[in-house]
Amino acid sequence: MIELVLFVIILKVALFLKKMFLLFVVEPRVVINYLQTLKSSEELLREQLEKAKKKEAAFIVTFAKREQEIAELKSAVRDLKAQLKPPSMQARRLLLDPAIHEEFTRLKNLVEEKDKKVKELQDNIAAVNFTPQSKMGKMLMAKCRTLQEENEEIGNQAAEGETCLAEITEYRT
């Protein structure tokens, strides 16, 4: 952008010199008007050049800030990745240490026991809160019916056995 402005200035100066050469035959008033026009356009171009330099400086500052932010974010990502991956040698040493291994095993068993206890308590809660329309309630009602039928059969068999025993004792006597 700066090069373009300089090129325009140089081009205008060259044109001016060419016209000056031709103006030796032209009136001085025309030359003065041309010089004034050239001077005003030069001032305008200088103002544009200053504005362009200010914009360029602002863009450079913004670009530098963005590059710094990117570098900081990349560094943060590297740090987070490093935190996610514990050193493998340290992990191996921890797993090979008998005391730590025993503690892990104890805690694992404790968690399994607690999971079983939680499951049992959840089942108890479900059994207490059943209704005849719920799935658990229907299953319990069906189980009760089968147990009741089995009890009746056993009772009938016991009654037949007692009748049979009574007949045998009567027959022997």
Coordinates of C-alpha atoms in Angstrom, one line a residue, residues 38 50 57 113 133:
L38 CA -0.1 19.3 -7.4
E50 CA -0.5 8.5 7.3
A57 CA 0.3 -0.5 12.7
E113 CA -19.8 -55.8 48.4
Q133 CA -50.5 -54.2 38.5

